[in-house]
Coordinates of C-alpha atoms in Angstrom, one line a residue:
Chain T
M1 CA 2.2 9.6 -17.0
T2 CA 5.5 8.7 -15.4
D3 CA 3.9 5.8 -13.6
G4 CA 2.4 4.6 -16.9
L5 CA 5.8 4.5 -18.5
I6 CA 7.2 2.6 -15.6
M7 CA 4.4 0.1 -16.1
L8 CA 5.1 0.0 -19.8
R9 CA 8.7 -1.0 -19.1
R10 CA 7.4 -3.7 -16.8
Q11 CA 5.3 -5.0 -19.8
F12 CA 8.3 -5.0 -22.1
R13 CA 10.2 -7.1 -19.5
H14 CA 7.2 -9.5 -19.4
M15 CA 7.1 -9.9 -23.1
A16 CA 10.9 -10.6 -23.3
R17 CA 10.5 -13.2 -20.5
D18 CA 7.5 -14.8 -22.0
L19 CA 8.5 -15.0 -25.7
S20 CA 6.8 -18.3 -26.2
T21 CA 3.3 -16.8 -25.7
T22 CA 4.1 -14.0 -28.1
L23 CA 5.3 -16.5 -30.7
L24 CA 2.3 -18.7 -30.2
L25 CA -0.1 -15.8 -30.7
L26 CA 1.9 -14.8 -33.8
A27 CA 1.7 -18.4 -35.1
V28 CA -2.1 -18.1 -35.5
P29 CA -2.2 -15.5 -38.3
I30 CA 0.8 -17.1 -40.0
I31 CA -1.0 -20.5 -40.1
F32 CA -4.2 -18.8 -41.4
L33 CA -2.2 -17.0 -44.0
L34 CA -0.4 -20.2 -45.3
L35 CA -3.5 -22.3 -45.1
F36 CA -5.6 -19.9 -47.0
V37 CA -3.0 -19.0 -49.6
Y38 CA -1.6 -22.4 -50.4
V39 CA -4.4 -24.8 -49.5
L40 CA -7.5 -22.9 -50.5
G41 CA -6.0 -19.9 -52.3
G42 CA -6.0 -21.3 -55.8
T43 CA -9.7 -22.1 -55.9
L44 CA -10.8 -19.1 -53.8
G45 CA -8.8 -16.8 -56.0
D46 CA -10.6 -17.9 -59.1
G47 CA -13.9 -17.4 -57.3
L48 CA -13.1 -13.7 -56.8
G49 CA -14.2 -13.0 -60.4
G50 CA -11.6 -13.2 -63.2
Q51 CA -9.1 -16.0 -63.1
G52 CA -6.6 -14.5 -60.7
G53 CA -6.0 -17.7 -58.8
R54 CA -3.6 -17.8 -55.9
Q55 CA -1.9 -14.5 -56.7
A56 CA -5.2 -12.6 -56.6
Y57 CA -6.2 -14.4 -53.4
V58 CA -3.0 -13.4 -51.6
N59 CA -3.7 -9.8 -52.1
Y60 CA -7.4 -10.3 -51.2
V61 CA -6.7 -12.1 -47.9
V62 CA -4.0 -10.0 -46.3
P63 CA -6.3 -7.4 -44.7
G64 CA -8.2 -10.2 -43.0
I65 CA -5.0 -11.8 -41.9
L66 CA -3.9 -8.5 -40.4
L67 CA -7.0 -8.3 -38.3
I68 CA -6.6 -11.9 -37.2
T69 CA -3.1 -10.8 -36.1
V70 CA -4.6 -8.1 -33.9
A71 CA -7.3 -10.3 -32.6
S72 CA -4.9 -13.1 -31.7
A73 CA -2.5 -10.7 -30.0
V74 CA -5.1 -9.1 -27.7
Q75 CA -5.7 -12.6 -26.3
G76 CA -2.3 -12.1 -24.8
T77 CA -3.4 -8.8 -23.3
S78 CA -6.4 -10.3 -21.7
I79 CA -4.3 -13.1 -20.2
A80 CA -1.7 -10.7 -18.9
V81 CA -4.3 -8.5 -17.3
A82 CA -6.0 -11.5 -15.7
I83 CA -2.7 -12.8 -14.3
D84 CA -2.1 -9.4 -12.7
M85 CA -5.6 -9.4 -11.2
T86 CA -5.5 -12.9 -9.9
S87 CA -2.1 -12.5 -8.3
G88 CA -1.6 -10.1 -5.4
I89 CA 0.4 -7.6 -7.4
M90 CA -2.6 -5.6 -8.4
D91 CA -3.6 -5.2 -4.8
R92 CA -0.1 -4.0 -4.1
F93 CA -0.3 -1.4 -6.8
R94 CA -3.7 -0.3 -5.5
T95 CA -2.2 0.3 -2.0
M96 CA 0.5 2.6 -3.5
A97 CA 0.3 6.3 -4.1
I98 CA 0.5 5.9 -7.9
A99 CA -1.7 7.0 -10.8
R100 CA -4.7 4.8 -10.4
T101 CA -4.8 3.5 -14.0
S102 CA -1.1 3.4 -14.7
V103 CA -1.1 -0.4 -14.6
L104 CA -3.8 -0.4 -17.4
T105 CA -2.0 2.2 -19.3
G106 CA 1.1 0.0 -19.2
H107 CA -0.8 -2.9 -20.6
V108 CA -2.5 -0.9 -23.3
L109 CA 0.7 0.9 -24.6
G110 CA 2.7 -2.3 -24.3
S111 CA 0.2 -4.4 -26.2
V112 CA -0.4 -1.8 -29.0
L113 CA 3.4 -1.5 -29.6
Q114 CA 3.7 -5.3 -29.6
I115 CA 0.9 -5.6 -32.0
L116 CA 2.4 -3.1 -34.4
C117 CA 5.7 -5.1 -34.4
Q118 CA 3.7 -8.3 -35.1
L119 CA 1.9 -6.7 -37.9
L120 CA 5.2 -5.7 -39.5
I121 CA 6.3 -9.4 -39.3
I122 CA 3.1 -10.6 -40.8
L123 CA 3.3 -8.1 -43.6
A124 CA 6.8 -9.3 -44.3
V125 CA 5.6 -12.9 -44.4
A126 CA 2.8 -11.9 -46.7
V127 CA 5.2 -10.2 -49.1
L128 CA 7.3 -13.4 -49.1
V129 CA 4.2 -15.5 -50.2
G130 CA 3.3 -13.1 -52.9
F131 CA 1.5 -10.1 -51.4
R132 CA 2.0 -7.1 -53.8
P133 CA 0.4 -3.9 -52.4
D134 CA 0.4 -0.7 -54.6
A135 CA 0.0 1.8 -51.8
T136 CA 1.6 5.2 -51.9
V137 CA 3.4 6.7 -48.8
T138 CA 0.2 8.5 -47.8
E139 CA -1.8 5.3 -48.1
W140 CA 0.8 3.4 -46.0
L141 CA 0.6 6.1 -43.3
A142 CA -3.2 5.8 -43.4
T143 CA -2.9 2.0 -43.2
A144 CA -0.6 2.4 -40.1
A145 CA -3.0 4.8 -38.5
L146 CA -6.1 2.6 -39.1
L147 CA -4.2 -0.5 -37.8
T148 CA -3.1 1.4 -34.7
A149 CA -6.6 2.6 -34.0
T150 CA -7.9 -1.0 -34.4
A151 CA -5.2 -2.4 -32.1
F152 CA -5.9 0.4 -29.6
A153 CA -9.7 -0.3 -29.6
L154 CA -9.4 -4.1 -29.4
V155 CA -6.7 -3.9 -26.7
W156 CA -9.0 -1.8 -24.5
L157 CA -11.7 -4.4 -25.1
A158 CA -9.3 -7.1 -24.1
V159 CA -8.3 -5.3 -21.0
G160 CA -12.0 -5.1 -20.1
M161 CA -12.2 -8.9 -20.7
G162 CA -9.1 -9.6 -18.6
L163 CA -10.5 -7.6 -15.7
S164 CA -13.9 -9.2 -15.8
A165 CA -12.7 -12.8 -16.1
K166 CA -12.8 -14.9 -13.0
S167 CA -9.7 -16.8 -13.9
V168 CA -6.8 -16.7 -16.3
N169 CA -8.4 -19.5 -18.3
G170 CA -11.5 -17.4 -18.8
A171 CA -9.5 -14.4 -19.8
S172 CA -7.8 -16.6 -22.4
N173 CA -11.1 -17.8 -23.9
L174 CA -13.1 -14.6 -23.9
P175 CA -11.3 -12.9 -26.8
M176 CA -11.3 -16.1 -28.9
P177 CA -14.4 -15.1 -31.0
L178 CA -12.5 -12.0 -32.1
T179 CA -10.0 -14.2 -33.9
L180 CA -12.8 -15.8 -35.9
L181 CA -14.7 -12.6 -36.6
P182 CA -12.7 -11.7 -39.8
L183 CA -13.9 -15.1 -41.3
F184 CA -17.5 -13.9 -40.9
G185 CA -16.9 -10.7 -42.7
S186 CA -15.2 -9.7 -46.0
G187 CA -11.8 -11.0 -44.8
F188 CA -11.6 -14.3 -46.7
V189 CA -14.4 -14.2 -49.3
P190 CA -16.7 -11.4 -50.5
T191 CA -19.8 -11.0 -48.4
E192 CA -22.1 -11.3 -51.5
S193 CA -21.1 -14.9 -51.8
M194 CA -22.7 -15.7 -48.4
P195 CA -26.3 -16.7 -47.7
A196 CA -28.6 -13.7 -47.0
G197 CA -28.6 -13.6 -43.2
L198 CA -24.9 -14.2 -42.9
S199 CA -24.1 -11.8 -45.6
W200 CA -26.1 -9.1 -43.8
F201 CA -24.1 -9.8 -40.6
A202 CA -20.9 -9.9 -42.5
E203 CA -21.5 -6.5 -44.0
H204 CA -22.5 -4.8 -40.8
Q205 CA -20.0 -6.3 -38.3
P206 CA -17.2 -3.9 -37.3
F207 CA -14.3 -5.8 -38.9
T208 CA -15.7 -5.6 -42.5
P209 CA -15.4 -1.8 -43.0
I210 CA -11.9 -2.0 -41.4
M211 CA -10.8 -4.7 -43.8
E212 CA -12.5 -2.9 -46.8
T213 CA -10.6 0.3 -45.9
L214 CA -7.3 -1.6 -45.6
R215 CA -7.9 -3.3 -48.9
G216 CA -8.7 0.0 -50.6
L217 CA -5.5 1.7 -49.1
L218 CA -3.2 -1.2 -49.9
L219 CA -4.6 -2.4 -53.2
G220 CA -6.7 0.5 -54.6
T221 CA -10.1 -1.1 -54.4
P222 CA -13.0 1.3 -53.8
I223 CA -13.4 2.4 -50.2
G224 CA -16.6 4.3 -50.3
N225 CA -17.9 5.2 -46.8
S226 CA -16.0 2.2 -45.2
G227 CA -13.2 4.5 -43.9
A228 CA -15.6 6.6 -41.9
V229 CA -17.5 3.6 -40.6
A230 CA -14.3 1.9 -39.7
A231 CA -13.1 4.9 -37.7
G232 CA -16.5 5.1 -36.0
W233 CA -16.3 1.4 -35.0
C234 CA -12.7 1.9 -33.7
G235 CA -13.8 4.9 -31.6
A236 CA -16.9 3.1 -30.3
I237 CA -15.1 -0.1 -29.3
A238 CA -12.3 1.9 -27.7
V239 CA -14.6 3.9 -25.6
A240 CA -16.8 1.0 -24.6
G241 CA -13.7 -1.1 -23.8
Y242 CA -12.2 1.8 -21.8
V243 CA -15.4 2.4 -19.8
W244 CA -15.9 -1.3 -19.1
A245 CA -12.2 -1.7 -18.0
R246 CA -12.4 1.4 -15.8
R247 CA -15.6 0.1 -14.1
N248 CA -14.1 -3.4 -13.5
Y249 CA -10.9 -1.9 -12.3
G250 CA -12.6 0.3 -9.7
R251 CA -14.8 -2.5 -8.5
E252 CA -14.1 -3.8 -5.0
R253 CA -12.7 -7.3 -4.9
S254 CA -13.0 -9.3 -1.8
A255 CA -9.9 -11.3 -0.8
Chain S
M1 CA 8.2 0.0 23.3
V2 CA 9.4 3.0 21.4
P3 CA 8.1 6.2 22.9
T4 CA 5.3 7.9 21.1
M5 CA 6.7 10.6 18.8
T6 CA 3.5 12.5 18.1
D7 CA 0.1 12.7 19.5
I8 CA -1.5 11.4 16.4
P9 CA -2.0 7.6 16.6
A10 CA -0.6 5.6 13.7
I11 CA -3.9 3.8 13.4
E12 CA -7.2 5.0 14.8
V13 CA -10.5 3.2 14.2
T14 CA -13.9 4.0 15.5
G15 CA -17.1 2.1 15.0
L16 CA -16.0 0.3 11.9
R17 CA -18.6 -2.0 10.4
R18 CA -18.5 -4.0 7.2
S19 CA -20.8 -6.7 5.8
Y20 CA -20.8 -8.9 2.7
G21 CA -24.4 -9.3 1.9
D22 CA -26.2 -10.1 5.1
Q23 CA -23.1 -11.5 6.7
V24 CA -21.5 -9.1 9.2
V25 CA -17.7 -9.4 8.9
L26 CA -16.7 -6.5 11.1
D27 CA -19.0 -5.3 13.9
A28 CA -18.3 -1.9 15.6
I29 CA -14.5 -2.2 15.8
D30 CA -12.5 0.4 17.8
L31 CA -8.8 0.4 17.6
H32 CA -6.0 2.7 18.8
V33 CA -2.5 1.9 17.8
P34 CA 0.2 4.3 19.0
E35 CA 3.1 5.2 16.7
G36 CA 6.0 2.8 16.8
S37 CA 4.2 -0.1 18.3
V38 CA 3.4 -3.6 17.1
F39 CA -0.3 -4.3 17.3
S40 CA -1.6 -7.8 16.6
L41 CA -5.1 -8.8 15.5
L42 CA -5.5 -12.3 16.6
G43 CA -8.2 -14.6 15.6
P44 CA -9.2 -17.8 13.8
N45 CA -9.9 -18.0 10.0
G46 CA -12.9 -16.0 9.1
A47 CA -12.7 -13.7 12.1
G48 CA -12.5 -10.6 9.9
K49 CA -8.7 -9.9 10.2
T50 CA -8.1 -9.7 6.4
T51 CA -11.2 -7.5 5.9
M52 CA -9.9 -5.2 8.5
V53 CA -6.5 -4.9 6.9
R54 CA -8.0 -4.4 3.4
I55 CA -10.1 -1.5 4.7
L56 CA -7.1 0.1 6.4
A57 CA -5.0 -0.4 3.3
T58 CA -7.7 1.5 1.2
L59 CA -8.5 -1.6 -0.9
I60 CA -12.1 -1.8 0.3
R61 CA -14.5 0.5 2.0
A62 CA -16.2 0.2 5.4
D63 CA -19.9 0.4 5.6
E64 CA -19.8 2.6 8.7
G65 CA -17.3 4.1 11.0
V66 CA -14.0 6.0 10.5
A67 CA -10.5 4.7 10.1
R68 CA -7.5 7.0 10.1
I69 CA -3.9 6.2 9.4
C70 CA -1.4 8.8 10.7
G71 CA -4.4 11.2 10.9
H72 CA -5.6 10.6 7.3
D73 CA -9.1 9.2 6.7
V74 CA -8.8 6.0 4.6
A75 CA -12.1 6.7 2.8
R76 CA -11.6 10.5 2.1
E77 CA -7.9 10.7 1.6
P78 CA -6.8 7.3 0.3
D79 CA -3.8 8.7 -1.6
R80 CA -2.4 10.3 1.6
V81 CA -2.9 7.0 3.4
R82 CA -1.2 5.1 0.5
A83 CA 1.8 7.3 0.8
V84 CA 2.5 6.2 4.4
I85 CA 1.6 2.5 4.4
G86 CA 3.3 -0.7 3.3
M87 CA 1.4 -3.9 2.7
T88 CA 2.4 -7.5 3.0
G89 CA -0.4 -9.9 2.2
Q90 CA -1.1 -13.5 2.9
F91 CA -0.7 -14.1 -0.8
S92 CA 2.6 -12.8 -2.0
A93 CA 2.0 -9.7 -4.1
L94 CA 5.0 -9.9 -6.4
D95 CA 5.6 -10.1 -10.1
D96 CA 6.6 -13.6 -10.9
Y97 CA 8.1 -12.8 -14.3
L98 CA 10.5 -10.3 -12.8
T99 CA 13.6 -11.1 -10.8
G100 CA 13.8 -10.2 -7.1
E101 CA 15.9 -7.3 -8.0
E102 CA 13.6 -6.1 -10.8
N103 CA 10.6 -6.3 -8.4
L104 CA 12.4 -4.1 -5.9
L105 CA 13.5 -1.7 -8.7
L106 CA 9.9 -1.5 -9.9
M107 CA 8.8 -0.5 -6.4
A108 CA 11.7 2.1 -6.3
D109 CA 10.6 3.6 -9.6
L110 CA 6.9 3.8 -8.5
N111 CA 8.1 5.6 -5.3
H112 CA 10.0 8.0 -7.6
L113 CA 13.4 7.4 -6.0
G114 CA 16.4 9.0 -7.8
R115 CA 18.8 7.0 -10.0
T116 CA 21.4 6.3 -7.3
E117 CA 18.9 6.0 -4.5
R118 CA 16.9 3.3 -6.3
R119 CA 20.0 1.1 -6.7
R120 CA 21.2 1.7 -3.2
R121 CA 17.8 1.0 -1.5
T122 CA 17.4 -2.1 -3.7
K123 CA 20.8 -3.5 -2.7
D124 CA 20.1 -2.7 1.0
L125 CA 16.8 -4.5 1.0
L126 CA 18.2 -7.5 -0.9
D127 CA 21.0 -7.8 1.6
R128 CA 18.9 -7.2 4.6
F129 CA 16.3 -9.8 3.6
G130 CA 18.8 -12.5 2.6
L131 CA 17.9 -12.2 -1.1
A132 CA 21.2 -11.0 -2.5
E133 CA 22.2 -14.4 -3.9
A134 CA 18.9 -14.9 -5.6
A135 CA 18.5 -11.3 -6.8
R136 CA 18.9 -12.1 -10.5
K137 CA 16.5 -15.1 -10.5
P138 CA 12.8 -14.8 -11.4
A139 CA 10.6 -14.6 -8.4
V140 CA 8.6 -17.6 -9.7
T141 CA 11.6 -19.8 -8.7
Y142 CA 11.6 -18.5 -5.1
S143 CA 10.7 -20.6 -2.0
G144 CA 7.7 -19.7 0.2
G145 CA 9.9 -18.0 2.7
M146 CA 11.9 -16.1 0.1
R147 CA 8.6 -14.9 -1.6
R148 CA 7.3 -13.6 1.7
R149 CA 10.6 -11.8 2.4
L150 CA 10.7 -10.2 -1.0
D151 CA 7.0 -9.2 -0.6
L152 CA 7.8 -7.5 2.7
A153 CA 10.9 -5.8 1.2
M154 CA 8.8 -4.5 -1.6
G155 CA 6.4 -3.0 0.9
L156 CA 9.2 -1.3 2.7
M157 CA 10.7 0.4 -0.4
G158 CA 8.6 3.6 0.2
R159 CA 9.8 3.8 3.8
P160 CA 6.2 3.4 5.2
K161 CA 5.3 4.7 8.6
V162 CA 2.7 2.0 9.1
I163 CA 3.1 -1.6 7.7
F164 CA 0.3 -4.1 7.5
L165 CA 1.4 -7.7 7.9
D166 CA -1.5 -10.0 7.0
E167 CA -0.6 -13.4 8.3
P168 CA 3.0 -13.0 7.4
T169 CA 4.1 -16.5 8.5
T170 CA 1.1 -18.6 7.5
G171 CA 2.4 -21.6 5.6
L172 CA 6.0 -20.9 6.4
D173 CA 8.4 -23.5 7.8
P174 CA 9.6 -22.9 11.4
R175 CA 12.9 -21.4 10.3
S176 CA 11.4 -19.0 7.9
R177 CA 8.9 -18.1 10.6
R178 CA 11.7 -17.2 13.0
D179 CA 13.4 -15.2 10.3
M180 CA 10.2 -13.3 9.7
W181 CA 9.8 -12.6 13.4
Q182 CA 13.3 -11.1 13.6
I183 CA 12.5 -8.9 10.6
V184 CA 9.3 -7.6 12.3
R185 CA 11.2 -7.0 15.5
D186 CA 13.9 -5.0 13.6
L187 CA 11.2 -2.9 12.0
A188 CA 9.6 -2.2 15.3
G189 CA 13.1 -1.2 16.6
Q190 CA 13.2 1.4 13.8
G191 CA 10.0 3.0 14.9
V192 CA 7.8 1.5 12.2
T193 CA 4.2 0.9 13.4
A194 CA 3.1 -2.6 12.5
L195 CA -0.4 -4.1 12.4
L196 CA 0.1 -7.8 12.4
T197 CA -2.7 -10.3 11.9
T198 CA -2.2 -13.9 12.9
Q199 CA -3.9 -17.0 14.0
Y200 CA -0.9 -18.1 16.0
L201 CA -1.1 -17.1 19.6
E202 CA 2.6 -17.6 20.0
E203 CA 3.3 -15.2 17.2
A204 CA 1.2 -12.4 18.8
D205 CA 2.8 -13.1 22.2
Q206 CA 6.3 -13.0 20.7
L207 CA 5.9 -9.8 18.6
A208 CA 3.1 -7.6 19.8
D209 CA 3.0 -4.8 22.3
R210 CA -0.8 -5.0 22.3
I211 CA -3.1 -7.7 21.1
A212 CA -6.8 -7.5 20.1
L213 CA -8.7 -10.8 19.9
L214 CA -11.1 -10.8 17.0
D215 CA -13.9 -13.4 16.8
H216 CA -16.7 -13.4 14.3
G217 CA -16.1 -9.8 13.5
R218 CA -16.1 -8.5 17.1
L219 CA -13.3 -7.5 19.3
V220 CA -13.7 -9.7 22.3
A221 CA -10.6 -8.6 24.3
E222 CA -7.7 -6.2 24.0
G223 CA -4.6 -5.5 26.0
S224 CA -0.9 -6.3 26.3
P225 CA -0.1 -10.0 26.2
E226 CA 0.4 -9.9 30.0
E227 CA -2.9 -8.1 30.6
L228 CA -4.7 -10.6 28.5
K229 CA -3.1 -13.5 30.3
R230 CA -4.2 -12.0 33.6
L231 CA -7.8 -12.0 32.3
V232 CA -7.9 -15.7 32.6
P233 CA -8.7 -17.4 35.8
G234 CA -6.1 -20.1 36.5
G235 CA -3.1 -17.9 37.3
H236 CA -1.8 -19.2 40.6
V237 CA 1.2 -19.6 42.8
E238 CA 1.9 -23.2 43.8
L239 CA 3.5 -23.7 47.3
R240 CA 5.0 -27.0 48.3
F241 CA 5.6 -27.9 52.0
A242 CA 7.7 -30.4 53.9
D243 CA 4.9 -31.7 56.1
D244 CA 1.1 -31.5 56.7
Q245 CA 1.6 -29.3 59.7
A246 CA 3.2 -26.5 57.6
L247 CA 0.5 -26.9 55.0
K248 CA -2.3 -26.4 57.5
R249 CA -0.7 -23.3 59.1
A250 CA -0.1 -21.8 55.7
A251 CA -3.7 -22.5 54.7
V252 CA -4.9 -20.6 57.8
A253 CA -2.4 -17.7 57.3
L254 CA -3.4 -17.2 53.6
D255 CA -7.0 -18.1 54.0
V256 CA -6.9 -20.6 51.2
P257 CA -8.4 -24.1 51.6
P258 CA -6.1 -27.0 50.5
D259 CA -7.5 -28.6 47.4
G260 CA -6.6 -32.1 48.3
E261 CA -3.2 -32.6 46.7
P262 CA -0.9 -33.7 49.5
L263 CA 1.6 -31.0 50.7
V264 CA 0.6 -28.6 47.9
L265 CA -1.3 -25.3 48.3
R266 CA -2.5 -23.3 45.3
V267 CA -2.9 -19.6 45.9
P268 CA -4.7 -17.6 43.2
G269 CA -2.5 -14.8 41.9
D270 CA -0.2 -13.7 39.2
N271 CA 3.5 -13.3 38.7
R272 CA 3.8 -9.7 39.8
I273 CA 6.6 -9.1 42.3
Q274 CA 4.2 -7.3 44.6
T275 CA 1.9 -10.3 44.7
L276 CA 4.8 -12.7 45.6
R277 CA 6.3 -10.3 48.1
N278 CA 2.9 -10.0 49.8
L279 CA 2.4 -13.8 49.8
L280 CA 5.9 -14.5 51.3
G281 CA 5.4 -11.8 53.9
R282 CA 2.3 -13.4 55.2
L283 CA 4.0 -16.8 55.3
D284 CA 7.0 -15.3 57.2
A285 CA 4.7 -13.6 59.7
A286 CA 3.0 -17.0 60.4
A287 CA 6.5 -18.6 60.6
V288 CA 5.7 -21.2 57.9
E289 CA 8.6 -22.9 56.1
V290 CA 8.0 -23.3 52.3
E291 CA 9.9 -25.9 50.5
A292 CA 9.3 -24.8 47.0
L293 CA 7.4 -22.2 45.1
S294 CA 6.4 -22.0 41.4
V295 CA 4.3 -19.4 39.5
H296 CA 1.8 -20.6 36.8
T297 CA 0.6 -18.0 34.4
P298 CA -1.9 -18.9 31.7
D299 CA -0.7 -18.6 28.1
L300 CA -2.6 -16.9 25.3
D301 CA -4.3 -20.2 24.4
D302 CA -6.0 -20.1 27.7
V303 CA -7.1 -16.5 27.1
F304 CA -8.4 -17.3 23.7
F305 CA -10.4 -20.2 24.7
A306 CA -11.7 -18.3 27.8
V307 CA -13.0 -15.3 25.9
T308 CA -14.2 -16.9 22.7
G309 CA -15.7 -20.0 24.3
A310 CA -13.9 -23.3 24.2
G311 CA -14.7 -26.1 21.9
R312 CA -14.0 -24.1 18.8

């Protein structure tokens, strides 16, 4: 564990040095938020049922924006892992008598903490543009727990991507679809409004139950079984990402 | 050479084989490197040098054979091996985002050095490797020579008993290369065992106590630089005479036919004192006056071409 904390400190140094990447990845959800609230929000809000307009849409879209924040941030994780793998530093760590996965632990812990900070920033921006949640303290805690679990799961998936990518470029492209996934779910419009095939996909993809649960916790919409499904998806993605990452990490690399 | 301190060799390799697919990269390699010596694996690109180092450094596995570092099996006890080795690769293994100092402190922390010790060792290494001035600059701004020195310094933080230097001077300018050589000599002086791979004959000749020539995954020759040079035909003593008469008498006395060059006789032999004493004794006995004498020993280039086949 000590080795993992040493590696975590290394990650913090990297983030501090490479602030531009962090800001760039943070810009993605902010642009989505402003675009959807101010350009499309007036019309989309009316389509939610009732005549809520822009104000109703801000509340509706925030859970989707939060997931885009996570998805965009893990792109940074994947890139950072790939940079380590393609430079000699990973080989150096592997020839040292240190905990085998401490490098990965450092990446995962560092990224999750970074994502939580970014989520706070995005929530603040959301409140500035009119987001008005009605969550109780317990609901806020549950929201934090779910977002942490989602970040943890997607970070492990991104570590797996970073390890399996042949180049840093590849590692940067692999997680891209994750950023768009909230759009093909209940993030921006209700799934019922989509054509049959797409709406089936939107209802069954992992991000939708997470977004529905967040919406329920923050705004009091019905959650139903979404909470349990969301937790299941987080667990499954985390385990799959972890196993994939471990396998890629242990794999021999020729020089 | 530093005397052997224990009976356990620093590096011992028997019957090591490794292939990638159907391409054999290392074929039945045996090595024995005593503690405190500098051993060089010399060979052209693709000879298998880096694969050898990667197996010994626990990065990849051998298909067959046993390799031990300070008595620990690299396949069975990798962590024990990792605790005694240091590695410097052909591609600098440092963290570009961190400064030179932070890179060293990271190594100190991973070696679990105490609070004062980590600072002290880091400062020592920065000074010793001429990096003190650039200590607070990110490694990404370093020159090739500085990167290589920082890389080596990082490998030394854990006070390794055995250090692997995989082509430590490839791509360096002549001055940085000399600096690196001096560093390796200093290490050897402190009793660290070094396994050095290189494609430069001069480098192996300058630094190594023993050299193994690797070609297409096979060890084609092994010995001290002097022993290897003696392997090559062409070592000779050249005698120059004042007149033809002396040349003829010397040819008879030494039983060597003149090879046509006027007033010169080439006698096969090396530069050992005994050989020369013997030679001069026979000339004295025959009362032949020699005007000049020079000894020609082949260099490692000759050895390399002789054992691997010329025209490469």
